[in-house]
PDB file of C-alpha atoms and ligand atoms in Angstrom:
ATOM      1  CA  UNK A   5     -34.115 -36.894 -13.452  1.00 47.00           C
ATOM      2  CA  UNK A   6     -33.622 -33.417 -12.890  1.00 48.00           C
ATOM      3  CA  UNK A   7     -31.432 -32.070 -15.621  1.00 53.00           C
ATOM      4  CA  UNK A   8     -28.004 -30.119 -14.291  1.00 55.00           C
ATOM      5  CA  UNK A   9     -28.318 -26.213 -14.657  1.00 53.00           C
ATOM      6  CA  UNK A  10     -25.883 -24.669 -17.420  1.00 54.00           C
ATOM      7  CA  UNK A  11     -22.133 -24.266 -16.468  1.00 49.00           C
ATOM      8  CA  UNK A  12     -22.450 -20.709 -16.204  1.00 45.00           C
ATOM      9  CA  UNK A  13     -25.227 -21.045 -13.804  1.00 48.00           C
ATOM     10  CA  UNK A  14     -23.112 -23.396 -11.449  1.00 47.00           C
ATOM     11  CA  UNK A  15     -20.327 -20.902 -11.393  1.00 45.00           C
ATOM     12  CA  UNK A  16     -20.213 -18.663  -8.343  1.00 43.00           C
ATOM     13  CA  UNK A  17     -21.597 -14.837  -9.014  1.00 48.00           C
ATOM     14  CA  UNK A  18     -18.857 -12.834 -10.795  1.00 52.00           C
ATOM     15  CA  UNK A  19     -17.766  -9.705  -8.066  1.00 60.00           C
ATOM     16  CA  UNK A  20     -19.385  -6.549  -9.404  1.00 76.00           C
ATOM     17  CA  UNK A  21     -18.408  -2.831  -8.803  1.00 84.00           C
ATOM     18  CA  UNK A  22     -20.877  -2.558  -5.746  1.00 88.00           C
ATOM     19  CA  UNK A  23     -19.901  -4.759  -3.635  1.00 95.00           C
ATOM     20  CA  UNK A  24     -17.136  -3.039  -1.408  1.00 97.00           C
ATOM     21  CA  UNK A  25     -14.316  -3.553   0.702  1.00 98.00           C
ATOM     22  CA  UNK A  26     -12.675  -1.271   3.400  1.00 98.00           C
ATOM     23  CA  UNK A  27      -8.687  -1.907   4.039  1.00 98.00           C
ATOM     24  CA  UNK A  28      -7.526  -0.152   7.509  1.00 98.00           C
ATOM     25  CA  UNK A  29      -5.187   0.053  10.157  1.00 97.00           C
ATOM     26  CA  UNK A  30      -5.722   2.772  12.050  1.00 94.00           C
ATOM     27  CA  UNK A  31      -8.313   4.475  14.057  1.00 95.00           C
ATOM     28  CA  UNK A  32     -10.891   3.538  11.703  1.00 95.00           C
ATOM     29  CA  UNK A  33     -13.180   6.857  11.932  1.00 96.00           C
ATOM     30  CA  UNK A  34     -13.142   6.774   7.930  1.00 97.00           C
ATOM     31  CA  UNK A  35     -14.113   3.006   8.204  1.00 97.00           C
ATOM     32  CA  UNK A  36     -17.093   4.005  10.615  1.00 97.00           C
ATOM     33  CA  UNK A  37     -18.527   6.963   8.849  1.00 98.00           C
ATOM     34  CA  UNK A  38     -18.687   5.135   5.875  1.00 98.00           C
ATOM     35  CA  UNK A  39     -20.795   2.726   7.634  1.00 97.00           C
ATOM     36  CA  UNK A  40     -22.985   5.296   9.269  1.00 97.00           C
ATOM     37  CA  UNK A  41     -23.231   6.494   5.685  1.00 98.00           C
ATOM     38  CA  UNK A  42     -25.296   4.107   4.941  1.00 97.00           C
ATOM     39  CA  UNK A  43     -22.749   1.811   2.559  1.00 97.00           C
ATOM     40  CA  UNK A  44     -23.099  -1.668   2.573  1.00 97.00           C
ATOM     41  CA  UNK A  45     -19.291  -3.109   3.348  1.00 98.00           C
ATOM     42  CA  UNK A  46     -19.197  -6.946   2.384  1.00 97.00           C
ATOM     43  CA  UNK A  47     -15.786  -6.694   4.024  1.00 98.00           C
ATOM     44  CA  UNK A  48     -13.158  -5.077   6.389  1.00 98.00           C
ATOM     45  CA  UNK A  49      -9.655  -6.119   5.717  1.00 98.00           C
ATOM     46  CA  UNK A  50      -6.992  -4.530   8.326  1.00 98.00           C
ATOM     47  CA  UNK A  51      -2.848  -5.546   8.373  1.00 97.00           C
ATOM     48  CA  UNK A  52      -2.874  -5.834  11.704  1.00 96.00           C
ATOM     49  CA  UNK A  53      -4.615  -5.300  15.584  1.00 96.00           C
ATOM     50  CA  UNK A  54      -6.268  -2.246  15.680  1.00 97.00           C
ATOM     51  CA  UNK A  55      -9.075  -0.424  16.710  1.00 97.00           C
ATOM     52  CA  UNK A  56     -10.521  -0.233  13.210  1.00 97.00           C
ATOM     53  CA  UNK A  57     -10.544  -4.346  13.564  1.00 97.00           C
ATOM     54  CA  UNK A  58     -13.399  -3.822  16.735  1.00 96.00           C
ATOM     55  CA  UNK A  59     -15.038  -1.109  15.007  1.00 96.00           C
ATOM     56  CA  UNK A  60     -16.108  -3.482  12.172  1.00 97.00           C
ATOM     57  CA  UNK A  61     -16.981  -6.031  14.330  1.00 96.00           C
ATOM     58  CA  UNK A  62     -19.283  -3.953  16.803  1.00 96.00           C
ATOM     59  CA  UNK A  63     -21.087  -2.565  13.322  1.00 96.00           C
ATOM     60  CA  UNK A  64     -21.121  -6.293  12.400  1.00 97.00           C
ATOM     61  CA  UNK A  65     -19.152  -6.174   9.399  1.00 97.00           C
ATOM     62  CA  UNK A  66     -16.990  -9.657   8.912  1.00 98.00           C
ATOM     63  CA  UNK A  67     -13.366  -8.681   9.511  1.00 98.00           C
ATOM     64  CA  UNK A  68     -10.359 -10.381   7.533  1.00 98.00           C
ATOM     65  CA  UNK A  69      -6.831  -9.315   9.545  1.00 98.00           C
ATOM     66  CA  UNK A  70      -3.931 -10.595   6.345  1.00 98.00           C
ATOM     67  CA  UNK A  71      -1.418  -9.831   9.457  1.00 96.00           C
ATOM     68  CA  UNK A  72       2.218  -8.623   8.269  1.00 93.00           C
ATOM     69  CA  UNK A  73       4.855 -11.124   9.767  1.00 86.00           C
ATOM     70  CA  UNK A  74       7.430  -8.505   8.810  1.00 91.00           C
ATOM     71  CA  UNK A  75       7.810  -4.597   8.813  1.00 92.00           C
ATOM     72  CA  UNK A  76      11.387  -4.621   7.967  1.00 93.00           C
ATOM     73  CA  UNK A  77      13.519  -4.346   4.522  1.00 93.00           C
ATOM     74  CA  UNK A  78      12.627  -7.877   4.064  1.00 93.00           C
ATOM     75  CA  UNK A  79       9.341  -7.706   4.013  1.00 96.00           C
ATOM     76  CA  UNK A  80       7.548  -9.481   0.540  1.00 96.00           C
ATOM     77  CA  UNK A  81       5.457  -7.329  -0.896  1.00 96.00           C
ATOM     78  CA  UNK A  82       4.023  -8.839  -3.838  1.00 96.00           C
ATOM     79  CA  UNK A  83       3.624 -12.339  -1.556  1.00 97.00           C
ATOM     80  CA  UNK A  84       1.502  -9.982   0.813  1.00 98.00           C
ATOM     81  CA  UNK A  85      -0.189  -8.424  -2.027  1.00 98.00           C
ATOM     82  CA  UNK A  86      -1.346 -11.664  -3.267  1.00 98.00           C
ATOM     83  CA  UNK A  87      -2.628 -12.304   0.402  1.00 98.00           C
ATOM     84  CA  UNK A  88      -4.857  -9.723  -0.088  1.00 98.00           C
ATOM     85  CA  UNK A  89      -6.091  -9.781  -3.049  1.00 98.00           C
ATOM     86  CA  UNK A  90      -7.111 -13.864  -2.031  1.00 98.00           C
ATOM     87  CA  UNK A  91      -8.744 -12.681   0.768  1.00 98.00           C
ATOM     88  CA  UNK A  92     -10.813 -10.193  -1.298  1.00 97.00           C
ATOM     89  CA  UNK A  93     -11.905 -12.914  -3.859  1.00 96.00           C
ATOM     90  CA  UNK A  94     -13.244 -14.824  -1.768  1.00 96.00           C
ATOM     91  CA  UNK A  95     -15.700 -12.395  -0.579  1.00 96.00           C
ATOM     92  CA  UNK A  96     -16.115 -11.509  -4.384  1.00 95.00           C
ATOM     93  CA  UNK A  97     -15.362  -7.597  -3.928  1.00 97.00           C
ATOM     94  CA  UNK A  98     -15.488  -5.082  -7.111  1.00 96.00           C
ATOM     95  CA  UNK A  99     -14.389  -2.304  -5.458  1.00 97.00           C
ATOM     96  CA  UNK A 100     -11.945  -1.502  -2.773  1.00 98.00           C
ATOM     97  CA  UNK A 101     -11.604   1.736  -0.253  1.00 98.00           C
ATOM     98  CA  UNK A 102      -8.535   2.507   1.496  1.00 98.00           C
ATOM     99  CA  UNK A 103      -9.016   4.395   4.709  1.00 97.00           C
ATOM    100  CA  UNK A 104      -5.305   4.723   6.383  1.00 95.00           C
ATOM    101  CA  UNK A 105      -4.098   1.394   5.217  1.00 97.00           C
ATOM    102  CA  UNK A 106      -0.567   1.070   6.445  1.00 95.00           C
ATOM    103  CA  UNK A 107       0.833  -0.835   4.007  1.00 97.00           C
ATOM    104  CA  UNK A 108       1.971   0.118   0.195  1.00 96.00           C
ATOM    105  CA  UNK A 109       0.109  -2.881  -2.029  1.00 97.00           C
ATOM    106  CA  UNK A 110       2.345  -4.215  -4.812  1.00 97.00           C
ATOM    107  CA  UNK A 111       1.395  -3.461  -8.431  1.00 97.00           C
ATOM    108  CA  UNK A 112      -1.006  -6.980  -8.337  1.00 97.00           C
ATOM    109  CA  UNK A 113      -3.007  -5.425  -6.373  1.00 98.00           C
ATOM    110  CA  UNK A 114      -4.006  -2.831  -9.587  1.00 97.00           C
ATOM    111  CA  UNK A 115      -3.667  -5.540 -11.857  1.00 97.00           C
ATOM    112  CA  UNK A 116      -6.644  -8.101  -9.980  1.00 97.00           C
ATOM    113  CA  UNK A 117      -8.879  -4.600  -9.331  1.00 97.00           C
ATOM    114  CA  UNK A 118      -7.613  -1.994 -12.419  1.00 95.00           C
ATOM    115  CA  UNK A 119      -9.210   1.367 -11.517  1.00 95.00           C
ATOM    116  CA  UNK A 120     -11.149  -0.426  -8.516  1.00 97.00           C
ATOM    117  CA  UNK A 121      -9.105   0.774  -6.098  1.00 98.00           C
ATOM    118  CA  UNK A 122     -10.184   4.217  -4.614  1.00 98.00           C
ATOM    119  CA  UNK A 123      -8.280   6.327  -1.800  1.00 98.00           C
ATOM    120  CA  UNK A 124      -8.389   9.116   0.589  1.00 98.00           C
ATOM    121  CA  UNK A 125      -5.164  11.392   1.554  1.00 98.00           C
ATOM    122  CA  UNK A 126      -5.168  14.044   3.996  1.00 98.00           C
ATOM    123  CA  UNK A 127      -4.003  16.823   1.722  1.00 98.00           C
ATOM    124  CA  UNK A 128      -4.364  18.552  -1.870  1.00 98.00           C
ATOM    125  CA  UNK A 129      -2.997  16.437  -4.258  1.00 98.00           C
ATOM    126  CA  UNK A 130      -0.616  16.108  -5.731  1.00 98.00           C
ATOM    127  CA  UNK A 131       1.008  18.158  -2.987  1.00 98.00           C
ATOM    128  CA  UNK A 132       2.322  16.577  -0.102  1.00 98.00           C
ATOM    129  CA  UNK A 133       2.134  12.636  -0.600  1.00 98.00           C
ATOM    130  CA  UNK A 134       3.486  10.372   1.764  1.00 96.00           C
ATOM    131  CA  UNK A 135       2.702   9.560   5.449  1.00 95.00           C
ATOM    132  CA  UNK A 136       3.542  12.333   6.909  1.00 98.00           C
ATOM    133  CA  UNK A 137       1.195  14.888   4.879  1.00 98.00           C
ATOM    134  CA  UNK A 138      -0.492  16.919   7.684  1.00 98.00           C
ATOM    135  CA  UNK A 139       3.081  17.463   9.228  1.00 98.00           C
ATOM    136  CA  UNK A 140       4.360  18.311   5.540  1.00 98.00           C
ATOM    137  CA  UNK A 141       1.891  20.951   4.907  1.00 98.00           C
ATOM    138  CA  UNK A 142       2.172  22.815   8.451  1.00 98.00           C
ATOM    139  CA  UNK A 143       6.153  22.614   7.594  1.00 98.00           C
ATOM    140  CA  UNK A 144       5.701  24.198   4.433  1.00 98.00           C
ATOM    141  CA  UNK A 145       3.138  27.493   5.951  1.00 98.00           C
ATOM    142  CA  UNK A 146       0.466  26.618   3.686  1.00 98.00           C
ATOM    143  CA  UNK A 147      -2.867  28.601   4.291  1.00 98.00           C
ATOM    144  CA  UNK A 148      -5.186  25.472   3.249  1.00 98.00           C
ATOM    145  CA  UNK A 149      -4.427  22.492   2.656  1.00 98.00           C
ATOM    146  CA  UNK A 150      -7.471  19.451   2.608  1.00 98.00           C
ATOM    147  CA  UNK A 151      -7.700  16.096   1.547  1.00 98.00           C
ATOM    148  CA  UNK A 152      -8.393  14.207  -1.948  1.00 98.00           C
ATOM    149  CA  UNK A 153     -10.669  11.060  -2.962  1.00 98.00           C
ATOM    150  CA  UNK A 154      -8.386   9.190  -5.856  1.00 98.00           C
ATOM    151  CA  UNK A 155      -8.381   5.918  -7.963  1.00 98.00           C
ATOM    152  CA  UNK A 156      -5.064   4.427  -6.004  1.00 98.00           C
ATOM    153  CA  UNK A 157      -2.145   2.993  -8.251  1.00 96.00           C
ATOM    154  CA  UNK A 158       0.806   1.465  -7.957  1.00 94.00           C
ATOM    155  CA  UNK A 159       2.631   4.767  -7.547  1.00 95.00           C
ATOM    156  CA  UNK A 160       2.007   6.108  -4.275  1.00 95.00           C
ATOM    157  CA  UNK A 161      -0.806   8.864  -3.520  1.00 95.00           C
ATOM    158  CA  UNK A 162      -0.950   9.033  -7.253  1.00 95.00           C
ATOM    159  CA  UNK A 163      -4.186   8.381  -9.879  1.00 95.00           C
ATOM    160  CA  UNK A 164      -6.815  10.391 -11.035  1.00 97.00           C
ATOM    161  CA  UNK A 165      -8.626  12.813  -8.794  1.00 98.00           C
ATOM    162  CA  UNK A 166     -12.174  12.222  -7.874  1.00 98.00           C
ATOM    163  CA  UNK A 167     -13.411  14.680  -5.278  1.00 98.00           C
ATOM    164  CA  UNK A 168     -10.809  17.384  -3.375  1.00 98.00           C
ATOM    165  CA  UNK A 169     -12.053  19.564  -0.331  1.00 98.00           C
ATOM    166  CA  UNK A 170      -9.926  22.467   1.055  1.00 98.00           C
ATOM    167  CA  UNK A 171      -9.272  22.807   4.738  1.00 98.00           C
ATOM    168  CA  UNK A 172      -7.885  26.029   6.256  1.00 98.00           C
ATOM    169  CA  UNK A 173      -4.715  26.293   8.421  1.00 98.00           C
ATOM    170  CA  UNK A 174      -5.015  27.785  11.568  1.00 98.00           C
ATOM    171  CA  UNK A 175      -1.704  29.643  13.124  1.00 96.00           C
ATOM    172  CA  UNK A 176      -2.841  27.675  16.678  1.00 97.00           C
ATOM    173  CA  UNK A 177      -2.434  24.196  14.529  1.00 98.00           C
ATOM    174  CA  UNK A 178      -0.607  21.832  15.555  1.00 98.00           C
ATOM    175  CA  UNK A 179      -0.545  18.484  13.472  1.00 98.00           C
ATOM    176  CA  UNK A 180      -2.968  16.657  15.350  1.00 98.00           C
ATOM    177  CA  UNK A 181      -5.691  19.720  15.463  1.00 98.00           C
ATOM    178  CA  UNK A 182      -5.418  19.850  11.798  1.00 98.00           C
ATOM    179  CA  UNK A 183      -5.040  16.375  10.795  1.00 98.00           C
ATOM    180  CA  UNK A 184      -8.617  16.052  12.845  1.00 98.00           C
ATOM    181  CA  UNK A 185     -10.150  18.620  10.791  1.00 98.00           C
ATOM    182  CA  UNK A 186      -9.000  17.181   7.811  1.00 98.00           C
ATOM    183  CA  UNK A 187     -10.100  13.954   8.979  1.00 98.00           C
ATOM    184  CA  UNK A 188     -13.651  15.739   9.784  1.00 98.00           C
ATOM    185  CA  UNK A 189     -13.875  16.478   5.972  1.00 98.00           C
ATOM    186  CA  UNK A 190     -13.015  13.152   5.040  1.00 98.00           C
ATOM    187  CA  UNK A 191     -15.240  11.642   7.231  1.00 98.00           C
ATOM    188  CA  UNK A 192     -18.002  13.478   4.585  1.00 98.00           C
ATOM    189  CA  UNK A 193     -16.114  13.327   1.266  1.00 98.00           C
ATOM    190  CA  UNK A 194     -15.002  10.234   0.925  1.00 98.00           C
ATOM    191  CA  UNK A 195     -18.790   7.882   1.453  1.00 98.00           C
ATOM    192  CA  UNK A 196     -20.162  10.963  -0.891  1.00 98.00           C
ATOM    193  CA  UNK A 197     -17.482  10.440  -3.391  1.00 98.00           C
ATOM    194  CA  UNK A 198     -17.659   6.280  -2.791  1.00 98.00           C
ATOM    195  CA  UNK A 199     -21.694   6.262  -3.290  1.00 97.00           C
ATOM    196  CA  UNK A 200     -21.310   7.884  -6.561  1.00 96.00           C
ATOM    197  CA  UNK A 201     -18.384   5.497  -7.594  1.00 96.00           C
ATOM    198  CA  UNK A 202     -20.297   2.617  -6.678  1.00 94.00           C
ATOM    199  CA  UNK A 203     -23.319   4.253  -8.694  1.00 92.00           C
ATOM    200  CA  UNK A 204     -21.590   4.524 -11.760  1.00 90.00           C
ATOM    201  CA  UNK A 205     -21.681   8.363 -11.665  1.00 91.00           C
ATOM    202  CA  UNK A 206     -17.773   8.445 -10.891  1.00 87.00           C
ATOM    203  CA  UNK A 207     -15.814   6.577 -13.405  1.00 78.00           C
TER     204      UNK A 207
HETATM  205  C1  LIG B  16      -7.037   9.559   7.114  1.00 76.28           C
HETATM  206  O1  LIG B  16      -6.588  10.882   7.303  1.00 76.28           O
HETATM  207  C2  LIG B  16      -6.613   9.070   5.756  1.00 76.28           C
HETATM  208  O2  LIG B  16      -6.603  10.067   4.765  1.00 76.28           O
HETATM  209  C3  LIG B  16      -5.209   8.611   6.025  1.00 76.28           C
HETATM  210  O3  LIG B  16      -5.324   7.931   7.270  1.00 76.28           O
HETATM  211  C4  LIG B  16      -6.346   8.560   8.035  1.00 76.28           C
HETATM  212  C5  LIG B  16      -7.265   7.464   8.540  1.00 76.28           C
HETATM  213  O4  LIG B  16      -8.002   7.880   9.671  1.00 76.28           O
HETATM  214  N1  LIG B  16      -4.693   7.811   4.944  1.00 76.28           N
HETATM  215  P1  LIG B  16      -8.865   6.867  10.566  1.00 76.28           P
HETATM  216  O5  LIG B  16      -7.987   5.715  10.987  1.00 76.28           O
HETATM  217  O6  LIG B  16     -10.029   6.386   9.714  1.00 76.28           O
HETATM  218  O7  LIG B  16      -9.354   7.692  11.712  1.00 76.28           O
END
């Protein structure tokens, strides 16, 4: 009779820092560069239809869509949270990437993956947070504005910096120009700042 292997042995591997998930919504440029990076994504986790969703699947990365039922005052945050953060254990992910997720995690989300969670924002930090950050900084007349890599926590656009490029404004800008050249930058940045995360050189 063969004896059974130790509990510990039985249990399922523990998630460790390397193995990463992508949560989108948009576009999904970020979500592709990061692929043609070279980073291995176990998973691709998007809130609803979009064309970040087919970009996954045409790179063959397994897509998870937690769809939001609701986009209105009522909307549950922590019960979507929780949806989430399921849907990430079971493909045991240690760390998770945010490239233009549309939807503000609850504070669970920190709590399952405590400084696990990274982001990318398309300005200088801690000016202009929010959606609407490319359209802030033209507003203001900044001359440069650029985009920052950050451990995400529950407060929005918030948690300590890890990488920060500048981007110059041009008078010709209009929001779209300049969020695309921003975009261009993160499109570098953020895999660069992810592969050293993942490699323990971030931490
Ligand atoms: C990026 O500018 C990111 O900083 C913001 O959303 C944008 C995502 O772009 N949060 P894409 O969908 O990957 O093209």
């Amino acid at each position: 009779m063969t004896a059974r292997p130790p509990a510990a042995a039985r249990r399922p591997p523990a998630s460790d820092r390397s193995t990463l998930a992508v949560l989108a919504s948009g576009t999904g440029s970020i979500l592709e560069a990061m692929i043609a990076a070279g980073l291995e994504v176990a998973v691709v986790v998007v809130d609803r239809p979009c064309p970040a969703e087919e970009r996954a699947t045409d790179a063959g990365v397994p897509v998870e869509r937690v769809g939001r039922d609701d986009f209105g005052p009522g909307f549950d945050r922590e019960a979507y949270t929780a949806r989430v953060v399921d849907t990430l254990r079971c493909h045991r992910v240690g760390t998770v990437a945010m490239a233009g997720f549309g939807t503000v995690l609850g504070p669970g989300m920190f709590v399952a993956f405590p400084r696990r969670v990274l982001n990318t924002h398309p300005a200088l930090l801690p000016a202009f947070k929010g959606w609407h950050a490319v359209r802030a900084a033209l507003e203001a007349g900044v001359a440069v504005t650029g985009c920052t890599v950050h451990l995400a926590t529950e407060e929005v656009d918030d948690g300590p910096i890890l990488a920060q490029r500048p981007v110059e404004v041009l008078p010709s800008d209009t929001e779209t120009s300049l969020h695309e050249r921003i975009k261009s930058v993160e499109r570098e940045l953020y895999p660069q700042t992810i592969r050293r995360f993942l490699e323990g050189e971030l931490p």
